[in-house]
PDB file of C-alpha atoms in Angstrom:
ATOM      1  CA  UNK A  12    -147.689  72.988-104.946  1.00  0.00           C
ATOM      2  CA  UNK A  13    -147.516  69.885-106.616  1.00  0.00           C
ATOM      3  CA  UNK A  14    -150.303  68.688-109.493  1.00  0.00           C
ATOM      4  CA  UNK A  15    -151.834  64.884-108.885  1.00  0.00           C
ATOM      5  CA  UNK A  16    -153.083  63.166-112.189  1.00  0.00           C
ATOM      6  CA  UNK A  17    -154.964  60.569-110.816  1.00  0.00           C
ATOM      7  CA  UNK A  18    -159.083  61.529-109.519  1.00  0.00           C
ATOM      8  CA  UNK A  19    -160.078  61.215-105.985  1.00  0.00           C
ATOM      9  CA  UNK A  20    -156.363  61.862-105.189  1.00  0.00           C
ATOM     10  CA  UNK A  21    -154.918  65.293-103.313  1.00  0.00           C
ATOM     11  CA  UNK A  22    -151.537  66.629-103.117  1.00  0.00           C
ATOM     12  CA  UNK A  23    -150.096  66.859 -99.623  1.00  0.00           C
ATOM     13  CA  UNK A  24    -146.881  68.813 -98.329  1.00  0.00           C
ATOM     14  CA  UNK A  25    -146.696  66.450 -95.236  1.00  0.00           C
ATOM     15  CA  UNK A  26    -147.300  63.122 -96.270  1.00  0.00           C
ATOM     16  CA  UNK A  27    -148.411  60.448 -94.268  1.00  0.00           C
ATOM     17  CA  UNK A  28    -149.179  56.646 -94.576  1.00  0.00           C
ATOM     18  CA  UNK A  29    -152.400  56.185 -96.523  1.00  0.00           C
ATOM     19  CA  UNK A  30    -155.094  54.315 -96.108  1.00  0.00           C
ATOM     20  CA  UNK A  31    -156.384  51.753 -98.447  1.00  0.00           C
ATOM     21  CA  UNK A  32    -158.953  49.854 -99.223  1.00  0.00           C
ATOM     22  CA  UNK A  33    -157.417  46.204 -97.573  1.00  0.00           C
ATOM     23  CA  UNK A  34    -156.685  48.392 -94.574  1.00  0.00           C
ATOM     24  CA  UNK A  35    -158.756  51.909 -93.490  1.00  0.00           C
ATOM     25  CA  UNK A  36    -157.061  52.027 -90.488  1.00  0.00           C
ATOM     26  CA  UNK A  37    -153.536  51.945 -90.978  1.00  0.00           C
ATOM     27  CA  UNK A  38    -150.993  52.544 -87.820  1.00  0.00           C
ATOM     28  CA  UNK A  39    -148.997  55.299 -88.639  1.00  0.00           C
ATOM     29  CA  UNK A  40    -146.269  58.166 -86.502  1.00  0.00           C
ATOM     30  CA  UNK A  41    -146.541  61.496 -86.845  1.00  0.00           C
ATOM     31  CA  UNK A  42    -143.995  62.829 -88.514  1.00  0.00           C
ATOM     32  CA  UNK A  43    -143.742  64.001 -92.026  1.00  0.00           C
ATOM     33  CA  UNK A  44    -143.077  62.012 -95.175  1.00  0.00           C
ATOM     34  CA  UNK A  45    -142.077  63.537 -98.165  1.00  0.00           C
ATOM     35  CA  UNK A  46    -144.518  65.582-100.387  1.00  0.00           C
ATOM     36  CA  UNK A  47    -146.808  63.500-102.829  1.00  0.00           C
ATOM     37  CA  UNK A  48    -150.175  62.573-103.734  1.00  0.00           C
ATOM     38  CA  UNK A  49    -152.688  60.950-101.766  1.00  0.00           C
ATOM     39  CA  UNK A  50    -156.663  59.940-101.534  1.00  0.00           C
ATOM     40  CA  UNK A  51    -158.686  62.394-100.648  1.00  0.00           C
ATOM     41  CA  UNK A  52    -160.736  61.736 -97.189  1.00  0.00           C
ATOM     42  CA  UNK A  53    -163.189  59.220 -97.675  1.00  0.00           C
ATOM     43  CA  UNK A  54    -161.248  57.453-100.622  1.00  0.00           C
ATOM     44  CA  UNK A  55    -158.990  54.505-100.456  1.00  0.00           C
ATOM     45  CA  UNK A  56    -156.353  52.824-102.835  1.00  0.00           C
ATOM     46  CA  UNK A  57    -157.770  49.928-104.154  1.00  0.00           C
ATOM     47  CA  UNK A  58    -154.916  47.436-105.982  1.00  0.00           C
ATOM     48  CA  UNK A  59    -154.749  49.141-109.252  1.00  0.00           C
ATOM     49  CA  UNK A  60    -153.503  51.738-107.613  1.00  0.00           C
ATOM     50  CA  UNK A  61    -156.244  54.120-107.934  1.00  0.00           C
ATOM     51  CA  UNK A  62    -158.450  55.958-104.930  1.00  0.00           C
ATOM     52  CA  UNK A  63    -162.087  54.774-104.794  1.00  0.00           C
ATOM     53  CA  UNK A  64    -164.724  54.970-102.828  1.00  0.00           C
ATOM     54  CA  UNK A  65    -165.601  52.147 -99.515  1.00  0.00           C
ATOM     55  CA  UNK A  66    -168.405  50.839-101.529  1.00  0.00           C
ATOM     56  CA  UNK A  67    -166.677  50.469-104.769  1.00  0.00           C
ATOM     57  CA  UNK A  68    -164.511  47.812-103.595  1.00  0.00           C
ATOM     58  CA  UNK A  69    -167.747  45.985-102.562  1.00  0.00           C
ATOM     59  CA  UNK A  70    -168.139  42.581-101.375  1.00  0.00           C
ATOM     60  CA  UNK A  71    -163.520  42.391-102.357  1.00  0.00           C
ATOM     61  CA  UNK A  72    -162.829  44.253 -99.207  1.00  0.00           C
ATOM     62  CA  UNK A  73    -160.628  42.167 -97.231  1.00  0.00           C
ATOM     63  CA  UNK A  74    -161.791  41.128 -93.694  1.00  0.00           C
ATOM     64  CA  UNK A  75    -159.275  38.565 -92.905  1.00  0.00           C
ATOM     65  CA  UNK A  76    -158.427  38.098 -89.201  1.00  0.00           C
ATOM     66  CA  UNK A  77    -154.750  37.662 -89.952  1.00  0.00           C
ATOM     67  CA  UNK A  78    -153.264  40.328 -90.789  1.00  0.00           C
ATOM     68  CA  UNK A  79    -150.606  42.747 -89.174  1.00  0.00           C
ATOM     69  CA  UNK A  80    -148.534  45.640 -89.828  1.00  0.00           C
ATOM     70  CA  UNK A  81    -145.553  45.202 -91.883  1.00  0.00           C
ATOM     71  CA  UNK A  82    -143.987  48.373 -92.941  1.00  0.00           C
ATOM     72  CA  UNK A  83    -146.042  51.807 -93.926  1.00  0.00           C
ATOM     73  CA  UNK A  84    -149.366  50.810 -96.065  1.00  0.00           C
ATOM     74  CA  UNK A  85    -147.695  47.300 -96.864  1.00  0.00           C
ATOM     75  CA  UNK A  86    -150.088  44.448 -95.236  1.00  0.00           C
ATOM     76  CA  UNK A  87    -149.023  41.518 -94.372  1.00  0.00           C
ATOM     77  CA  UNK A  88    -150.837  38.308 -96.101  1.00  0.00           C
ATOM     78  CA  UNK A  89    -151.320  34.508 -94.519  1.00  0.00           C
ATOM     79  CA  UNK A  90    -152.828  32.722 -97.196  1.00  0.00           C
ATOM     80  CA  UNK A  91    -153.506  29.681 -97.896  1.00  0.00           C
ATOM     81  CA  UNK A  92    -152.934  29.512-101.417  1.00  0.00           C
ATOM     82  CA  UNK A  93    -150.943  29.121-104.367  1.00  0.00           C
ATOM     83  CA  UNK A  94    -151.196  33.229-104.970  1.00  0.00           C
ATOM     84  CA  UNK A  95    -152.180  33.784-101.059  1.00  0.00           C
ATOM     85  CA  UNK A  96    -156.185  33.728-102.044  1.00  0.00           C
ATOM     86  CA  UNK A  97    -158.426  32.001-102.378  1.00  0.00           C
ATOM     87  CA  UNK A  98    -159.810  30.760-105.613  1.00  0.00           C
ATOM     88  CA  UNK A  99    -162.628  28.799-107.348  1.00  0.00           C
ATOM     89  CA  UNK A 100    -159.436  26.455-108.698  1.00  0.00           C
ATOM     90  CA  UNK A 101    -157.532  25.884-106.255  1.00  0.00           C
ATOM     91  CA  UNK A 102    -159.668  26.194-102.994  1.00  0.00           C
ATOM     92  CA  UNK A 103    -159.881  22.105-102.088  1.00  0.00           C
ATOM     93  CA  UNK A 104    -156.112  21.957-101.980  1.00  0.00           C
ATOM     94  CA  UNK A 105    -154.015  22.406 -99.271  1.00  0.00           C
ATOM     95  CA  UNK A 106    -151.407  24.567-100.749  1.00  0.00           C
ATOM     96  CA  UNK A 107    -148.801  25.728 -98.359  1.00  0.00           C
ATOM     97  CA  UNK A 108    -148.745  29.586 -99.066  1.00  0.00           C
ATOM     98  CA  UNK A 109    -145.976  31.079 -96.579  1.00  0.00           C
ATOM     99  CA  UNK A 110    -146.787  35.107 -94.762  1.00  0.00           C
ATOM    100  CA  UNK A 111    -145.165  37.322 -96.821  1.00  0.00           C
ATOM    101  CA  UNK A 112    -144.879  41.220 -97.053  1.00  0.00           C
ATOM    102  CA  UNK A 113    -147.034  42.250 -99.624  1.00  0.00           C
ATOM    103  CA  UNK A 114    -148.774  45.909-100.832  1.00  0.00           C
ATOM    104  CA  UNK A 115    -152.135  46.507 -99.662  1.00  0.00           C
ATOM    105  CA  UNK A 116    -154.841  45.591-102.375  1.00  0.00           C
ATOM    106  CA  UNK A 117    -158.821  43.935-102.009  1.00  0.00           C
ATOM    107  CA  UNK A 118    -158.817  40.596-101.314  1.00  0.00           C
ATOM    108  CA  UNK A 119    -161.697  38.530-101.194  1.00  0.00           C
ATOM    109  CA  UNK A 120    -163.894  38.338 -98.136  1.00  0.00           C
ATOM    110  CA  UNK A 121    -163.851  35.006 -96.015  1.00  0.00           C
ATOM    111  CA  UNK A 122    -166.153  32.432 -97.578  1.00  0.00           C
ATOM    112  CA  UNK A 123    -165.794  34.392-101.304  1.00  0.00           C
ATOM    113  CA  UNK A 124    -163.603  32.923-103.952  1.00  0.00           C
ATOM    114  CA  UNK A 125    -161.487  34.356-106.798  1.00  0.00           C
ATOM    115  CA  UNK A 126    -163.409  33.310-110.763  1.00  0.00           C
ATOM    116  CA  UNK A 127    -161.418  33.320-113.686  1.00  0.00           C
ATOM    117  CA  UNK A 128    -163.042  36.583-114.719  1.00  0.00           C
ATOM    118  CA  UNK A 129    -161.280  38.448-110.796  1.00  0.00           C
ATOM    119  CA  UNK A 130    -164.861  38.739-109.442  1.00  0.00           C
ATOM    120  CA  UNK A 131    -165.361  37.127-105.620  1.00  0.00           C
ATOM    121  CA  UNK A 132    -168.009  34.711-105.672  1.00  0.00           C
ATOM    122  CA  UNK A 133    -169.563  32.413-103.452  1.00  0.00           C
ATOM    123  CA  UNK A 134    -168.317  28.837-103.028  1.00  0.00           C
ATOM    124  CA  UNK A 135    -171.789  27.584-104.423  1.00  0.00           C
ATOM    125  CA  UNK A 136    -170.828  29.368-107.723  1.00  0.00           C
ATOM    126  CA  UNK A 137    -167.696  28.059-108.188  1.00  0.00           C
ATOM    127  CA  UNK A 138    -168.751  24.684-109.312  1.00  0.00           C
ATOM    128  CA  UNK A 139    -170.807  26.337-112.066  1.00  0.00           C
ATOM    129  CA  UNK A 140    -167.927  28.545-112.987  1.00  0.00           C
ATOM    130  CA  UNK A 141    -164.791  25.930-112.887  1.00  0.00           C
ATOM    131  CA  UNK A 142    -165.418  22.630-114.671  1.00  0.00           C
ATOM    132  CA  UNK A 143    -162.711  20.429-115.343  1.00  0.00           C
ATOM    133  CA  UNK A 144    -162.568  20.436-119.577  1.00  0.00           C
ATOM    134  CA  UNK A 145    -160.371  17.608-120.450  1.00  0.00           C
ATOM    135  CA  UNK A 146    -158.066  14.704-118.780  1.00  0.00           C
ATOM    136  CA  UNK A 147    -155.788  17.049-118.409  1.00  0.00           C
ATOM    137  CA  UNK A 148    -157.249  18.524-115.911  1.00  0.00           C
ATOM    138  CA  UNK A 149    -158.112  15.567-113.529  1.00  0.00           C
ATOM    139  CA  UNK A 150    -155.388  13.981-110.861  1.00  0.00           C
ATOM    140  CA  UNK A 151    -154.324  10.682-110.571  1.00  0.00           C
ATOM    141  CA  UNK A 152    -156.365   7.395-110.736  1.00  0.00           C
ATOM    142  CA  UNK A 153    -159.055  10.000-112.846  1.00  0.00           C
ATOM    143  CA  UNK A 154    -160.865   9.833-115.642  1.00  0.00           C
ATOM    144  CA  UNK A 155    -162.275  12.478-117.676  1.00  0.00           C
ATOM    145  CA  UNK A 156    -166.365  12.128-117.943  1.00  0.00           C
ATOM    146  CA  UNK A 157    -167.758  14.292-120.688  1.00  0.00           C
ATOM    147  CA  UNK A 158    -171.242  12.636-119.504  1.00  0.00           C
ATOM    148  CA  UNK A 159    -170.425  12.204-115.997  1.00  0.00           C
ATOM    149  CA  UNK A 160    -172.511  10.240-112.950  1.00  0.00           C
ATOM    150  CA  UNK A 161    -173.909  11.401-109.911  1.00  0.00           C
ATOM    151  CA  UNK A 162    -173.054   8.831-107.930  1.00  0.00           C
ATOM    152  CA  UNK A 163    -169.178   8.548-107.389  1.00  0.00           C
ATOM    153  CA  UNK A 164    -167.336   6.459-105.008  1.00  0.00           C
ATOM    154  CA  UNK A 165    -166.110   7.604-101.716  1.00  0.00           C
ATOM    155  CA  UNK A 166    -163.590   5.908 -98.886  1.00  0.00           C
ATOM    156  CA  UNK A 167    -166.426   3.984 -96.818  1.00  0.00           C
ATOM    157  CA  UNK A 168    -168.660   3.347 -99.272  1.00  0.00           C
ATOM    158  CA  UNK A 169    -168.046   0.146-101.300  1.00  0.00           C
ATOM    159  CA  UNK A 170    -171.031  -1.270-101.416  1.00  0.00           C
ATOM    160  CA  UNK A 171    -172.988  -1.156-104.689  1.00  0.00           C
ATOM    161  CA  UNK A 172    -175.914   1.608-104.200  1.00  0.00           C
ATOM    162  CA  UNK A 173    -178.820   2.370-106.128  1.00  0.00           C
ATOM    163  CA  UNK A 174    -177.980   5.205-108.406  1.00  0.00           C
ATOM    164  CA  UNK A 175    -180.224   7.174-110.996  1.00  0.00           C
ATOM    165  CA  UNK A 176    -178.315   7.143-114.677  1.00  0.00           C
ATOM    166  CA  UNK A 177    -178.792  10.660-116.179  1.00  0.00           C
ATOM    167  CA  UNK A 178    -175.786  12.633-117.980  1.00  0.00           C
ATOM    168  CA  UNK A 179    -174.107  14.942-115.332  1.00  0.00           C
ATOM    169  CA  UNK A 180    -172.067  17.905-116.170  1.00  0.00           C
ATOM    170  CA  UNK A 181    -168.366  17.310-117.205  1.00  0.00           C
ATOM    171  CA  UNK A 182    -166.031  16.020-114.114  1.00  0.00           C
ATOM    172  CA  UNK A 183    -163.572  14.185-112.890  1.00  0.00           C
ATOM    173  CA  UNK A 184    -164.252  10.664-111.634  1.00  0.00           C
ATOM    174  CA  UNK A 185    -162.141   7.828-109.919  1.00  0.00           C
ATOM    175  CA  UNK A 186    -161.052   4.937-112.107  1.00  0.00           C
ATOM    176  CA  UNK A 187    -162.175   1.702-110.855  1.00  0.00           C
ATOM    177  CA  UNK A 188    -161.043   0.409-107.925  1.00  0.00           C
ATOM    178  CA  UNK A 189    -160.300   3.884-106.802  1.00  0.00           C
ATOM    179  CA  UNK A 190    -162.223   6.101-104.505  1.00  0.00           C
ATOM    180  CA  UNK A 191    -162.694   9.605-103.351  1.00  0.00           C
ATOM    181  CA  UNK A 192    -160.733  10.220 -99.973  1.00  0.00           C
ATOM    182  CA  UNK A 193    -161.655  13.032 -97.608  1.00  0.00           C
ATOM    183  CA  UNK A 194    -159.613  15.797 -99.722  1.00  0.00           C
ATOM    184  CA  UNK A 195    -160.972  14.810-103.226  1.00  0.00           C
ATOM    185  CA  UNK A 196    -158.053  12.428-104.321  1.00  0.00           C
ATOM    186  CA  UNK A 197    -159.082   9.026-105.721  1.00  0.00           C
ATOM    187  CA  UNK A 198    -156.908   6.354-103.980  1.00  0.00           C
ATOM    188  CA  UNK A 199    -157.128   2.391-103.571  1.00  0.00           C
ATOM    189  CA  UNK A 200    -158.890   1.410-100.916  1.00  0.00           C
ATOM    190  CA  UNK A 201    -155.881   0.613 -98.292  1.00  0.00           C
ATOM    191  CA  UNK A 202    -154.994   4.128 -98.701  1.00  0.00           C
ATOM    192  CA  UNK A 203    -159.049   4.626 -97.579  1.00  0.00           C
ATOM    193  CA  UNK A 204    -157.874   3.229 -94.161  1.00  0.00           C
ATOM    194  CA  UNK A 205    -155.222   5.294 -93.674  1.00  0.00           C
ATOM    195  CA  UNK A 206    -157.441   8.766 -94.677  1.00  0.00           C
ATOM    196  CA  UNK A 207    -158.210  10.468 -91.322  1.00  0.00           C
ATOM    197  CA  UNK A 208    -159.009  14.325 -91.163  1.00  0.00           C
ATOM    198  CA  UNK A 209    -156.104  16.764 -91.455  1.00  0.00           C
ATOM    199  CA  UNK A 210    -155.956  19.297 -89.051  1.00  0.00           C
ATOM    200  CA  UNK A 211    -152.899  21.257 -87.329  1.00  0.00           C
ATOM    201  CA  UNK A 212    -152.876  18.593 -84.948  1.00  0.00           C
ATOM    202  CA  UNK A 213    -151.201  16.146 -87.739  1.00  0.00           C
ATOM    203  CA  UNK A 214    -149.590  18.638 -89.488  1.00  0.00           C
ATOM    204  CA  UNK A 215    -145.928  19.297 -89.114  1.00  0.00           C
ATOM    205  CA  UNK A 216    -144.503  22.047 -90.169  1.00  0.00           C
ATOM    206  CA  UNK A 217    -141.065  22.828 -90.588  1.00  0.00           C
ATOM    207  CA  UNK A 218    -139.223  25.380 -87.905  1.00  0.00           C
ATOM    208  CA  UNK A 219    -140.007  29.047 -88.051  1.00  0.00           C
ATOM    209  CA  UNK A 220    -143.500  27.968 -89.131  1.00  0.00           C
ATOM    210  CA  UNK A 221    -146.743  27.840 -87.318  1.00  0.00           C
ATOM    211  CA  UNK A 222    -150.017  25.247 -88.748  1.00  0.00           C
ATOM    212  CA  UNK A 223    -153.092  27.427 -88.673  1.00  0.00           C
ATOM    213  CA  UNK A 224    -156.849  26.214 -89.454  1.00  0.00           C
ATOM    214  CA  UNK A 225    -158.138  27.816 -93.061  1.00  0.00           C
ATOM    215  CA  UNK A 226    -161.042  27.555 -94.581  1.00  0.00           C
ATOM    216  CA  UNK A 227    -161.102  23.757 -92.293  1.00  0.00           C
ATOM    217  CA  UNK A 228    -157.877  23.276 -94.115  1.00  0.00           C
ATOM    218  CA  UNK A 229    -154.500  23.390 -92.344  1.00  0.00           C
ATOM    219  CA  UNK A 230    -151.638  25.878 -93.634  1.00  0.00           C
ATOM    220  CA  UNK A 231    -147.777  26.508 -92.238  1.00  0.00           C
ATOM    221  CA  UNK A 232    -147.323  30.056 -92.359  1.00  0.00           C
ATOM    222  CA  UNK A 233    -144.243  31.881 -91.197  1.00  0.00           C
ATOM    223  CA  UNK A 234    -145.896  34.995 -88.483  1.00  0.00           C
ATOM    224  CA  UNK A 235    -144.786  38.431 -89.647  1.00  0.00           C
ATOM    225  CA  UNK A 236    -142.925  40.606 -87.612  1.00  0.00           C
ATOM    226  CA  UNK A 237    -144.821  43.575 -86.735  1.00  0.00           C
ATOM    227  CA  UNK A 238    -143.752  46.882 -86.878  1.00  0.00           C
ATOM    228  CA  UNK A 239    -142.219  48.980 -83.979  1.00  0.00           C
ATOM    229  CA  UNK A 240    -143.402  52.332 -84.133  1.00  0.00           C
ATOM    230  CA  UNK A 241    -141.724  54.903 -81.733  1.00  0.00           C
TER     231      UNK A 241
END
């Protein structure tokens, strides 16, 4: 009989697919797999390979509806952002992320975002955690202001309005003659007129991909193929 070196594991002669903190009820066939160490009943494999109790996964247990079985304990993620998980840094960007099969792992719940320290935080906490620190953090037609204004120029709001003079936290502001559009870019007034809400209705995905809305923004993803279990 084999010995398991990690806590909350047990050696099983007839192994099977393993429950994880992301997928606690995996679809498994009844065939015995090679003997190996697996998590004990009531424990789940997290993204560090450790068997933990459900409560230890906390707020980062995935609840995404776009999840389907690929093979064994591998999950299929269809995510919008660069690393296929919402983060504070890129939550407002429209970045395409393919649906690819990756090892099962804990991910932030819908409505939560991964902060730089690895915690999952609600959206309102992101702005306090991620602030631009230099011009390098700003996009085109923007200027970094150490002492920013509470009044920002936006598309459709061209007339001067009363504004309280105070020093707000550092942030990027649009240069003169440019305005924030609906996705946070600074564009000219002419481009503002072209600014329409971005939805799947006006997004063309390349062949083999489909458009879905994630966190209010469109994303082109490639649906995963379901594993046929015989």
